Amino acid sequence: MELTIRRVETQADMDDALSVRRAVFIEEQQVAEEDEIDDADRDGGWRGKVVQMVAYDDGRPVATGRLLHENEDIAHIGRVAVLAEHRKSGCGRALMLALQDAARERGYRQITLAAQLHAIPFYERLGYTARGDVFLDTNIEHRWMDLSI
Ligand code: COA
């Protein structure tokens, strides 16, 4: 596998990110499109403080995730998705490391994210710690997780 990860800079790049999210969240996990896609994804909302990343395998978009500004210390990572057939081969980890590098470069001190329960071990391997009770978002169970960077 030849993985290249880059930041979304054009609408065509954003369409690549959304193609992965549609397959994973909308089709596989049955999240409603209006819950999945928000202002950070529309009309150039992926510029400025929002950082969206896409991982390409041999030119094909296979993974994505985004970094949102929460406050000057804290960035929020979300919408982390790897196409089913590309899982368990390091794409998710490589994408997270790219998002974390982007957070560090922007001066954030901490990353927070809402982890689906099945993904907690994946984030724990990257150093994240779970916090608080289980909560429902779009009917999927989550817990908050944090990482100091
Ligand atoms: N349970 C336990 N460990 C897991 C895991 C899981 N579900 N998924 C990955 N890991 C481990 C891997 O074994 C690997 O461990 P290692 O470093 O000891 O070898 C490490 O985490 C990195 O795995 P990687 O191959 O980079 O992860 P991935 O490409 O399979 O991506 C997800 C992981 C969660 C992003 C992917 O399964 C996915 O897209 N799921 C559907 C969408 C989703 O739920 N996203 C998360 C929303 S919070």
GROMACS .gro file of N, CA and C and ligand atoms in nm:
model
  495
    1MET      N    1   0.084  -0.120   0.000
    1MET     CA    2   0.000   0.000   0.000
    1MET      C    3   0.088   0.126   0.000
    2GLU      N    4   0.053   0.220  -0.089
    2GLU     CA    5   0.130   0.345  -0.102
    2GLU      C    6   0.042   0.459  -0.050
    3LEU      N    7   0.056   0.494   0.079
    3LEU     CA    8  -0.035   0.591   0.141
    3LEU      C    9   0.021   0.732   0.135
    4THR      N   10  -0.061   0.827   0.084
    4THR     CA   11  -0.024   0.969   0.082
    4THR      C   12  -0.132   1.044   0.158
    5ILE      N   13  -0.093   1.128   0.253
    5ILE     CA   14  -0.192   1.202   0.331
    5ILE      C   15  -0.174   1.350   0.304
    6ARG      N   16  -0.283   1.418   0.268
    6ARG     CA   17  -0.271   1.562   0.250
    6ARG      C   18  -0.395   1.637   0.296
    7ARG      N   19  -0.374   1.767   0.320
    7ARG     CA   20  -0.482   1.852   0.367
    7ARG      C   21  -0.577   1.883   0.252
    8VAL      N   22  -0.706   1.893   0.283
    8VAL     CA   23  -0.806   1.937   0.187
    8VAL      C   24  -0.783   2.085   0.156
    9GLU      N   25  -0.767   2.114   0.026
    9GLU     CA   26  -0.745   2.254  -0.016
    9GLU      C   27  -0.845   2.300  -0.120
   10THR      N   28  -0.914   2.209  -0.183
   10THR     CA   29  -1.009   2.244  -0.289
   10THR      C   30  -1.140   2.168  -0.266
   11GLN      N   31  -1.243   2.209  -0.338
   11GLN     CA   32  -1.371   2.137  -0.327
   11GLN      C   33  -1.354   1.992  -0.375
   12ALA      N   34  -1.267   1.970  -0.475
   12ALA     CA   35  -1.245   1.832  -0.523
   12ALA      C   36  -1.184   1.746  -0.412
   13ASP      N   37  -1.090   1.805  -0.335
   13ASP     CA   38  -1.033   1.731  -0.221
   13ASP      C   39  -1.142   1.700  -0.119
   14MET      N   40  -1.228   1.801  -0.094
   14MET     CA   41  -1.336   1.782   0.006
   14MET      C   42  -1.430   1.672  -0.041
   15ASP      N   43  -1.456   1.667  -0.172
   15ASP     CA   44  -1.542   1.560  -0.226
   15ASP      C   45  -1.479   1.422  -0.200
   16ASP      N   46  -1.345   1.415  -0.207
   16ASP     CA   47  -1.276   1.289  -0.176
   16ASP      C   48  -1.300   1.250  -0.030
   17ALA      N   49  -1.286   1.349   0.060
   17ALA     CA   50  -1.310   1.322   0.203
   17ALA      C   51  -1.454   1.273   0.224
   18LEU      N   52  -1.547   1.342   0.159
   18LEU     CA   53  -1.688   1.307   0.179
   18LEU      C   54  -1.722   1.171   0.118
   19SER      N   55  -1.649   1.130   0.013
   19SER     CA   56  -1.677   0.998  -0.045
   19SER      C   57  -1.646   0.888   0.057
   20VAL      N   58  -1.541   0.908   0.137
   20VAL     CA   59  -1.507   0.810   0.241
   20VAL      C   60  -1.612   0.815   0.352
   21ARG      N   61  -1.648   0.937   0.395
   21ARG     CA   62  -1.746   0.950   0.504
   21ARG      C   63  -1.883   0.897   0.465
   22ARG      N   64  -1.921   0.916   0.338
   22ARG     CA   65  -2.050   0.861   0.293
   22ARG      C   66  -2.049   0.709   0.303
   23ALA      N   67  -1.939   0.647   0.257
   23ALA     CA   68  -1.931   0.500   0.261
   23ALA      C   69  -1.933   0.449   0.405
   24VAL      N   70  -1.858   0.517   0.494
   24VAL     CA   71  -1.840   0.465   0.629
   24VAL      C   72  -1.955   0.506   0.721
   25PHE      N   73  -1.984   0.635   0.730
   25PHE     CA   74  -2.083   0.679   0.829
   25PHE      C   75  -2.226   0.668   0.776
   26ILE      N   76  -2.250   0.713   0.652
   26ILE     CA   77  -2.388   0.717   0.602
   26ILE      C   78  -2.433   0.577   0.559
   27GLU      N   79  -2.350   0.507   0.479
   27GLU     CA   80  -2.393   0.375   0.431
   27GLU      C   81  -2.371   0.266   0.535
   28GLU      N   82  -2.249   0.258   0.589
   28GLU     CA   83  -2.218   0.146   0.681
   28GLU      C   84  -2.284   0.166   0.817
   29GLN      N   85  -2.271   0.287   0.874
   29GLN     CA   86  -2.321   0.309   1.011
   29GLN      C   87  -2.460   0.371   1.014
   30GLN      N   88  -2.518   0.402   0.897
   30GLN     CA   89  -2.657   0.451   0.889
   30GLN      C   90  -2.679   0.585   0.959
   31VAL      N   91  -2.576   0.670   0.959
   31VAL     CA   92  -2.594   0.807   1.011
   31VAL      C   93  -2.668   0.888   0.904
   32ALA      N   94  -2.762   0.971   0.947
   32ALA     CA   95  -2.838   1.053   0.851
   32ALA      C   96  -2.745   1.158   0.790
   33GLU      N   97  -2.762   1.185   0.661
   33GLU     CA   98  -2.675   1.280   0.591
   33GLU      C   99  -2.677   1.418   0.660
   34GLU      N  100  -2.794   1.461   0.709
   34GLU     CA  101  -2.801   1.595   0.771
   34GLU      C  102  -2.726   1.599   0.905
   35ASP      N  103  -2.706   1.485   0.969
   35ASP     CA  104  -2.625   1.482   1.092
   35ASP      C  105  -2.476   1.472   1.058
   36GLU      N  106  -2.446   1.409   0.947
   36GLU     CA  107  -2.307   1.380   0.911
   36GLU      C  108  -2.234   1.504   0.858
   37ILE      N  109  -2.301   1.580   0.773
   37ILE     CA  110  -2.233   1.689   0.702
   37ILE      C  111  -2.274   1.822   0.764
   38ASP      N  112  -2.174   1.902   0.804
   38ASP     CA  113  -2.205   2.028   0.871
   38ASP      C  114  -2.126   2.142   0.808
   39ASP      N  115  -2.126   2.259   0.875
   39ASP     CA  116  -2.066   2.379   0.816
   39ASP      C  117  -1.916   2.366   0.792
   40ALA      N  118  -1.848   2.280   0.868
   40ALA     CA  119  -1.704   2.262   0.847
   40ALA      C  120  -1.676   2.188   0.716
   41ASP      N  121  -1.780   2.130   0.656
   41ASP     CA  122  -1.764   2.051   0.533
   41ASP      C  123  -1.817   2.123   0.409
   42ARG      N  124  -1.896   2.230   0.432
   42ARG     CA  125  -1.967   2.295   0.322
   42ARG      C  126  -1.906   2.430   0.289
   43ASP      N  127  -1.920   2.473   0.164
   43ASP     CA  128  -1.893   2.613   0.123
   43ASP      C  129  -1.758   2.663   0.171
   44GLY      N  130  -1.655   2.581   0.156
   44GLY     CA  131  -1.522   2.627   0.197
   44GLY      C  132  -1.502   2.631   0.347
   45GLY      N  133  -1.594   2.572   0.423
   45GLY     CA  134  -1.581   2.566   0.569
   45GLY      C  135  -1.458   2.489   0.612
   46TRP      N  136  -1.397   2.417   0.519
   46TRP     CA  137  -1.276   2.338   0.545
   46TRP      C  138  -1.150   2.423   0.536
   47ARG      N  139  -1.167   2.557   0.512
   47ARG     CA  140  -1.051   2.647   0.511
   47ARG      C  141  -1.029   2.701   0.652
   48GLY      N  142  -0.928   2.785   0.669
   48GLY     CA  143  -0.907   2.856   0.795
   48GLY      C  144  -0.869   2.762   0.907
   49LYS      N  145  -0.942   2.774   1.019
   49LYS     CA  146  -0.904   2.697   1.137
   49LYS      C  147  -0.940   2.550   1.127
   50VAL      N  148  -1.027   2.515   1.033
   50VAL     CA  149  -1.061   2.374   1.015
   50VAL      C  150  -0.953   2.309   0.928
   51VAL      N  151  -0.907   2.191   0.972
   51VAL     CA  152  -0.810   2.115   0.891
   51VAL      C  153  -0.873   1.980   0.861
   52GLN      N  154  -0.897   1.953   0.734
   52GLN     CA  155  -0.947   1.821   0.694
   52GLN      C  156  -0.834   1.751   0.621
   53MET      N  157  -0.817   1.623   0.648
   53MET     CA  158  -0.711   1.545   0.584
   53MET      C  159  -0.774   1.427   0.509
   54VAL      N  160  -0.709   1.389   0.400
   54VAL     CA  161  -0.750   1.269   0.326
   54VAL      C  162  -0.626   1.184   0.302
   55ALA      N  163  -0.641   1.053   0.321
   55ALA     CA  164  -0.533   0.959   0.289
   55ALA      C  165  -0.569   0.889   0.159
   56TYR      N  166  -0.472   0.886   0.067
   56TYR     CA  167  -0.492   0.822  -0.064
   56TYR      C  168  -0.403   0.699  -0.074
   57ASP      N  169  -0.461   0.591  -0.122
   57ASP     CA  170  -0.382   0.472  -0.154
   57ASP      C  171  -0.378   0.463  -0.306
   58ASP      N  172  -0.261   0.484  -0.363
   58ASP     CA  173  -0.248   0.477  -0.509
   58ASP      C  174  -0.351   0.568  -0.577
   59GLY      N  175  -0.370   0.689  -0.521
   59GLY     CA  176  -0.460   0.788  -0.581
   59GLY      C  177  -0.606   0.777  -0.541
   60ARG      N  178  -0.642   0.672  -0.469
   60ARG     CA  179  -0.782   0.652  -0.430
   60ARG      C  180  -0.803   0.695  -0.285
   61PRO      N  181  -0.904   0.783  -0.256
   61PRO     CA  182  -0.926   0.823  -0.117
   61PRO      C  183  -0.974   0.705  -0.032
   62VAL      N  184  -0.903   0.677   0.077
   62VAL     CA  185  -0.937   0.559   0.159
   62VAL      C  186  -0.961   0.593   0.305
   63ALA      N  187  -0.919   0.713   0.349
   63ALA     CA  188  -0.938   0.750   0.490
   63ALA      C  189  -0.946   0.900   0.502
   64THR      N  190  -1.014   0.946   0.605
   64THR     CA  191  -1.026   1.089   0.627
   64THR      C  192  -1.048   1.119   0.775
   65GLY      N  193  -1.029   1.247   0.810
   65GLY     CA  194  -1.056   1.293   0.946
   65GLY      C  195  -1.039   1.443   0.948
   66ARG      N  196  -1.088   1.510   1.054
   66ARG     CA  197  -1.078   1.655   1.056
   66ARG      C  198  -1.045   1.707   1.196
   67LEU      N  199  -0.987   1.827   1.196
   67LEU     CA  200  -0.945   1.893   1.320
   67LEU      C  201  -1.022   2.024   1.328
   68LEU      N  202  -1.095   2.043   1.438
   68LEU     CA  203  -1.171   2.166   1.457
   68LEU      C  204  -1.113   2.244   1.574
   69HIS      N  205  -1.125   2.378   1.567
   69HIS     CA  206  -1.079   2.466   1.675
   69HIS      C  207  -1.184   2.467   1.785
   70GLU      N  208  -1.142   2.431   1.909
   70GLU     CA  209  -1.237   2.441   2.020
   70GLU      C  210  -1.206   2.568   2.100
   71ASN      N  211  -1.081   2.584   2.141
   71ASN     CA  212  -1.035   2.711   2.197
   71ASN      C  213  -0.884   2.717   2.174
   72GLU      N  214  -0.816   2.817   2.227
   72GLU     CA  215  -0.676   2.833   2.184
   72GLU      C  216  -0.586   2.719   2.231
   73ASP      N  217  -0.630   2.643   2.334
   73ASP     CA  218  -0.552   2.529   2.381
   73ASP      C  219  -0.597   2.395   2.323
   74ILE      N  220  -0.724   2.387   2.291
   74ILE     CA  221  -0.783   2.255   2.260
   74ILE      C  222  -0.834   2.247   2.116
   75ALA      N  223  -0.792   2.141   2.046
   75ALA     CA  224  -0.846   2.109   1.913
   75ALA      C  225  -0.930   1.983   1.927
   76HIS      N  226  -1.027   1.971   1.840
   76HIS     CA  227  -1.119   1.857   1.843
   76HIS      C  228  -1.101   1.776   1.714
   77ILE      N  229  -1.067   1.649   1.727
   77ILE     CA  230  -1.058   1.561   1.609
   77ILE      C  231  -1.190   1.486   1.594
   78GLY      N  232  -1.237   1.477   1.470
   78GLY     CA  233  -1.362   1.406   1.447
   78GLY      C  234  -1.371   1.350   1.306
   79ARG      N  235  -1.483   1.278   1.283
   79ARG     CA  236  -1.512   1.220   1.151
   79ARG      C  237  -1.396   1.136   1.098
   80VAL      N  238  -1.333   1.060   1.189
   80VAL     CA  239  -1.221   0.973   1.149
   80VAL      C  240  -1.279   0.845   1.087
   81ALA      N  241  -1.244   0.819   0.964
   81ALA     CA  242  -1.303   0.705   0.893
   81ALA      C  243  -1.203   0.644   0.796
   82VAL      N  244  -1.200   0.511   0.795
   82VAL     CA  245  -1.117   0.435   0.701
   82VAL      C  246  -1.212   0.339   0.628
   83LEU      N  247  -1.202   0.331   0.496
   83LEU     CA  248  -1.287   0.237   0.421
   83LEU      C  249  -1.267   0.096   0.477
   84ALA      N  250  -1.376   0.019   0.485
   84ALA     CA  251  -1.372  -0.112   0.552
   84ALA      C  252  -1.258  -0.200   0.500
   85GLU      N  253  -1.238  -0.201   0.370
   85GLU     CA  254  -1.137  -0.293   0.313
   85GLU      C  255  -0.994  -0.247   0.338
   86HIS      N  256  -0.978  -0.125   0.391
   86HIS     CA  257  -0.843  -0.074   0.421
   86HIS      C  258  -0.810  -0.074   0.570
   87ARG      N  259  -0.901  -0.125   0.652
   87ARG     CA  260  -0.878  -0.120   0.798
   87ARG      C  261  -0.771  -0.218   0.843
   88LYS      N  262  -0.719  -0.192   0.962
   88LYS     CA  263  -0.621  -0.279   1.027
   88LYS      C  264  -0.492  -0.290   0.945
   89SER      N  265  -0.463  -0.185   0.869
   89SER     CA  266  -0.333  -0.186   0.799
   89SER      C  267  -0.259  -0.055   0.821
   90GLY      N  268  -0.298   0.019   0.927
   90GLY     CA  269  -0.221   0.137   0.967
   90GLY      C  270  -0.271   0.269   0.911
   91CYS      N  271  -0.378   0.268   0.827
   91CYS     CA  272  -0.428   0.394   0.768
   91CYS      C  273  -0.481   0.488   0.877
   92GLY      N  274  -0.560   0.433   0.968
   92GLY     CA  275  -0.620   0.516   1.072
   92GLY      C  276  -0.514   0.581   1.158
   93ARG      N  277  -0.415   0.503   1.196
   93ARG     CA  278  -0.307   0.556   1.280
   93ARG      C  279  -0.229   0.666   1.205
   94ALA      N  280  -0.196   0.641   1.078
   94ALA     CA  281  -0.120   0.739   0.999
   94ALA      C  282  -0.201   0.870   0.987
   95LEU      N  283  -0.330   0.857   0.966
   95LEU     CA  284  -0.415   0.975   0.954
   95LEU      C  285  -0.419   1.052   1.086
   96MET      N  286  -0.434   0.981   1.198
   96MET     CA  287  -0.436   1.047   1.329
   96MET      C  288  -0.304   1.120   1.356
   97LEU      N  289  -0.192   1.058   1.318
   97LEU     CA  290  -0.062   1.123   1.342
   97LEU      C  291  -0.053   1.252   1.260
   98ALA      N  292  -0.107   1.251   1.137
   98ALA     CA  293  -0.104   1.372   1.054
   98ALA      C  294  -0.191   1.482   1.117
   99LEU      N  295  -0.308   1.444   1.170
   99LEU     CA  296  -0.396   1.544   1.234
   99LEU      C  297  -0.330   1.598   1.361
  100GLN      N  298  -0.266   1.509   1.436
  100GLN     CA  299  -0.200   1.553   1.559
  100GLN      C  300  -0.082   1.646   1.528
  101ASP      N  301  -0.008   1.618   1.421
  101ASP     CA  302   0.100   1.708   1.379
  101ASP      C  303   0.043   1.846   1.345
  102ALA      N  304  -0.069   1.846   1.273
  102ALA     CA  305  -0.132   1.974   1.235
  102ALA      C  306  -0.174   2.050   1.361
  103ALA      N  307  -0.223   1.979   1.461
  103ALA     CA  308  -0.265   2.044   1.586
  103ALA      C  309  -0.143   2.104   1.657
  104ARG      N  310  -0.037   2.027   1.663
  104ARG     CA  311   0.087   2.075   1.729
  104ARG      C  312   0.141   2.199   1.659
  105GLU      N  313   0.144   2.195   1.525
  105GLU     CA  314   0.194   2.310   1.447
  105GLU      C  315   0.112   2.435   1.473
  106ARG      N  316  -0.015   2.418   1.506
  106ARG     CA  317  -0.102   2.533   1.530
  106ARG      C  318  -0.102   2.577   1.675
  107GLY      N  319  -0.021   2.514   1.757
  107GLY     CA  320  -0.003   2.561   1.895
  107GLY      C  321  -0.100   2.505   1.996
  108TYR      N  322  -0.184   2.410   1.956
  108TYR     CA  323  -0.276   2.350   2.054
  108TYR      C  324  -0.196   2.265   2.152
  109ARG      N  325  -0.249   2.254   2.275
  109ARG     CA  326  -0.182   2.175   2.380
  109ARG      C  327  -0.254   2.044   2.407
  110GLN      N  328  -0.378   2.036   2.361
  110GLN     CA  329  -0.458   1.917   2.391
  110GLN      C  330  -0.552   1.886   2.275
  111ILE      N  331  -0.576   1.755   2.257
  111ILE     CA  332  -0.677   1.712   2.160
  111ILE      C  333  -0.786   1.638   2.235
  112THR      N  334  -0.910   1.669   2.197
  112THR     CA  335  -1.021   1.597   2.256
  112THR      C  336  -1.103   1.535   2.141
  113LEU      N  337  -1.165   1.422   2.168
  113LEU     CA  338  -1.249   1.360   2.065
  113LEU      C  339  -1.357   1.275   2.131
  114ALA      N  340  -1.464   1.253   2.056
  114ALA     CA  341  -1.573   1.164   2.101
  114ALA      C  342  -1.552   1.032   2.030
  115ALA      N  343  -1.515   0.929   2.106
  115ALA     CA  344  -1.483   0.799   2.045
  115ALA      C  345  -1.604   0.707   2.050
  116GLN      N  346  -1.637   0.646   1.937
  116GLN     CA  347  -1.733   0.536   1.941
  116GLN      C  348  -1.669   0.426   2.026
  117LEU      N  349  -1.754   0.356   2.105
  117LEU     CA  350  -1.697   0.261   2.203
  117LEU      C  351  -1.603   0.158   2.138
  118HIS      N  352  -1.638   0.109   2.018
  118HIS     CA  353  -1.555   0.006   1.955
  118HIS      C  354  -1.417   0.061   1.917
  119ALA      N  355  -1.406   0.195   1.902
  119ALA     CA  356  -1.280   0.255   1.857
  119ALA      C  357  -1.190   0.295   1.974
  120ILE      N  358  -1.236   0.279   2.099
  120ILE     CA  359  -1.156   0.322   2.214
  120ILE      C  360  -1.017   0.257   2.214
  121PRO      N  361  -1.004   0.125   2.190
  121PRO     CA  362  -0.869   0.066   2.191
  121PRO      C  363  -0.778   0.126   2.083
  122PHE      N  364  -0.837   0.163   1.969
  122PHE     CA  365  -0.760   0.228   1.861
  122PHE      C  366  -0.701   0.361   1.912
  123TYR      N  367  -0.784   0.442   1.979
  123TYR     CA  368  -0.735   0.571   2.030
  123TYR      C  369  -0.641   0.551   2.150
  124GLU      N  370  -0.667   0.451   2.232
  124GLU     CA  371  -0.577   0.424   2.346
  124GLU      C  372  -0.436   0.393   2.297
  125ARG      N  373  -0.425   0.321   2.185
  125ARG     CA  374  -0.291   0.290   2.131
  125ARG      C  375  -0.218   0.416   2.088
  126LEU      N  376  -0.295   0.522   2.059
  126LEU     CA  377  -0.233   0.650   2.022
  126LEU      C  378  -0.209   0.739   2.146
  127GLY      N  379  -0.244   0.689   2.264
  127GLY     CA  380  -0.216   0.762   2.388
  127GLY      C  381  -0.334   0.833   2.451
  128TYR      N  382  -0.452   0.824   2.389
  128TYR     CA  383  -0.570   0.893   2.443
  128TYR      C  384  -0.624   0.822   2.566
  129THR      N  385  -0.683   0.900   2.657
  129THR     CA  386  -0.745   0.848   2.779
  129THR      C  387  -0.893   0.881   2.779
  130ALA      N  388  -0.975   0.781   2.810
  130ALA     CA  389  -1.120   0.803   2.814
  130ALA      C  390  -1.159   0.878   2.941
  131ARG      N  391  -1.266   0.957   2.928
  131ARG     CA  392  -1.314   1.040   3.039
  131ARG      C  393  -1.467   1.039   3.040
  132GLY      N  394  -1.526   1.032   3.159
  132GLY     CA  395  -1.671   1.049   3.175
  132GLY      C  396  -1.753   0.930   3.129
  133ASP      N  397  -1.884   0.953   3.132
  133ASP     CA  398  -1.979   0.845   3.104
  133ASP      C  399  -2.000   0.825   2.954
  134VAL      N  400  -2.060   0.713   2.921
  134VAL     CA  401  -2.101   0.687   2.783
  134VAL      C  402  -2.218   0.779   2.749
  135PHE      N  403  -2.216   0.838   2.628
  135PHE     CA  404  -2.329   0.920   2.584
  135PHE      C  405  -2.365   0.883   2.439
  136LEU      N  406  -2.487   0.921   2.401
  136LEU     CA  407  -2.534   0.889   2.266
  136LEU      C  408  -2.520   1.011   2.175
  137ASP      N  409  -2.462   0.989   2.056
  137ASP     CA  410  -2.461   1.092   1.952
  137ASP      C  411  -2.502   1.022   1.823
  138THR      N  412  -2.601   1.077   1.753
  138THR     CA  413  -2.663   1.011   1.637
  138THR      C  414  -2.689   0.862   1.667
  139ASN      N  415  -2.738   0.839   1.791
  139ASN     CA  416  -2.778   0.704   1.835
  139ASN      C  417  -2.662   0.604   1.848
  140ILE      N  418  -2.538   0.654   1.847
  140ILE     CA  419  -2.420   0.567   1.861
  140ILE      C  420  -2.354   0.601   1.995
  141GLU      N  421  -2.314   0.498   2.070
  141GLU     CA  422  -2.253   0.520   2.201
  141GLU      C  423  -2.109   0.571   2.187
  142HIS      N  424  -2.079   0.675   2.265
  142HIS     CA  425  -1.947   0.738   2.261
  142HIS      C  426  -1.894   0.763   2.403
  143ARG      N  427  -1.763   0.786   2.413
  143ARG     CA  428  -1.703   0.845   2.533
  143ARG      C  429  -1.604   0.952   2.490
  144TRP      N  430  -1.588   1.054   2.572
  144TRP     CA  431  -1.485   1.154   2.546
  144TRP      C  432  -1.348   1.093   2.571
  145MET      N  433  -1.250   1.135   2.488
  145MET     CA  434  -1.112   1.094   2.511
  145MET      C  435  -1.021   1.216   2.489
  146ASP      N  436  -0.909   1.220   2.563
  146ASP     CA  437  -0.818   1.335   2.557
  146ASP      C  438  -0.674   1.289   2.538
  147LEU      N  439  -0.597   1.377   2.474
  147LEU     CA  440  -0.452   1.355   2.460
  147LEU      C  441  -0.382   1.489   2.478
  148SER      N  442  -0.279   1.493   2.565
  148SER     CA  443  -0.195   1.613   2.573
  148SER      C  444  -0.088   1.602   2.466
  149ILE      N  445  -0.064   1.712   2.395
  149ILE     CA  446   0.035   1.705   2.286
  149ILE      C  447   0.146   1.808   2.308
  150COA     N1  448  -1.018  -0.259   1.827
  150COA     C1  449  -0.896  -0.280   1.879
  150COA     N2  450  -0.781  -0.232   1.823
  150COA     C2  451  -0.794  -0.165   1.707
  150COA     C3  452  -0.919  -0.143   1.645
  150COA     C4  453  -1.034  -0.193   1.710
  150COA     N3  454  -1.157  -0.174   1.658
  150COA     N4  455  -0.897  -0.074   1.530
  150COA     C5  456  -0.764  -0.056   1.521
  150COA     N5  457  -0.703  -0.109   1.627
  150COA     C6  458  -0.560  -0.110   1.656
  150COA     C7  459  -0.483  -0.182   1.549
  150COA     O1  460  -0.479  -0.321   1.574
  150COA     C8  461  -0.348  -0.116   1.558
  150COA     O2  462  -0.280  -0.168   1.670
  150COA     P1  463  -0.119  -0.190   1.671
  150COA     O3  464  -0.060  -0.051   1.660
  150COA     O4  465  -0.095  -0.254   1.802
  150COA     O5  466  -0.091  -0.275   1.552
  150COA     C9  467  -0.383   0.029   1.589
  150COA     O6  468  -0.511   0.025   1.651
  150COA    C10  469  -0.386   0.116   1.466
  150COA     O7  470  -0.481   0.058   1.375
  150COA     P2  471  -0.504   0.106   1.226
  150COA     O8  472  -0.489  -0.010   1.132
  150COA     O9  473  -0.424   0.227   1.197
  150COA    O10  474  -0.661   0.146   1.233
  150COA     P3  475  -0.766   0.142   1.113
  150COA    O11  476  -0.704   0.190   0.987
  150COA    O12  477  -0.830   0.008   1.110
  150COA    O13  478  -0.874   0.253   1.161
  150COA    C11  479  -1.082   0.308   1.267
  150COA    C12  480  -0.945   0.242   1.283
  150COA    C13  481  -1.155   0.308   1.402
  150COA    C14  482  -1.065   0.451   1.221
  150COA    C15  483  -1.161   0.225   1.161
  150COA    O14  484  -1.192   0.099   1.216
  150COA    C16  485  -1.289   0.288   1.111
  150COA    O15  486  -1.289   0.374   1.023
  150COA     N6  487  -1.405   0.245   1.166
  150COA    C17  488  -1.535   0.292   1.120
  150COA    C18  489  -1.556   0.439   1.147
  150COA    C19  490  -1.539   0.472   1.293
  150COA    O16  491  -1.596   0.408   1.378
  150COA     N7  492  -1.461   0.577   1.319
  150COA    C20  493  -1.431   0.620   1.453
  150COA    C21  494  -1.531   0.716   1.497
  150COA     S1  495  -1.496   0.767   1.664
   0.00000   0.00000   0.00000
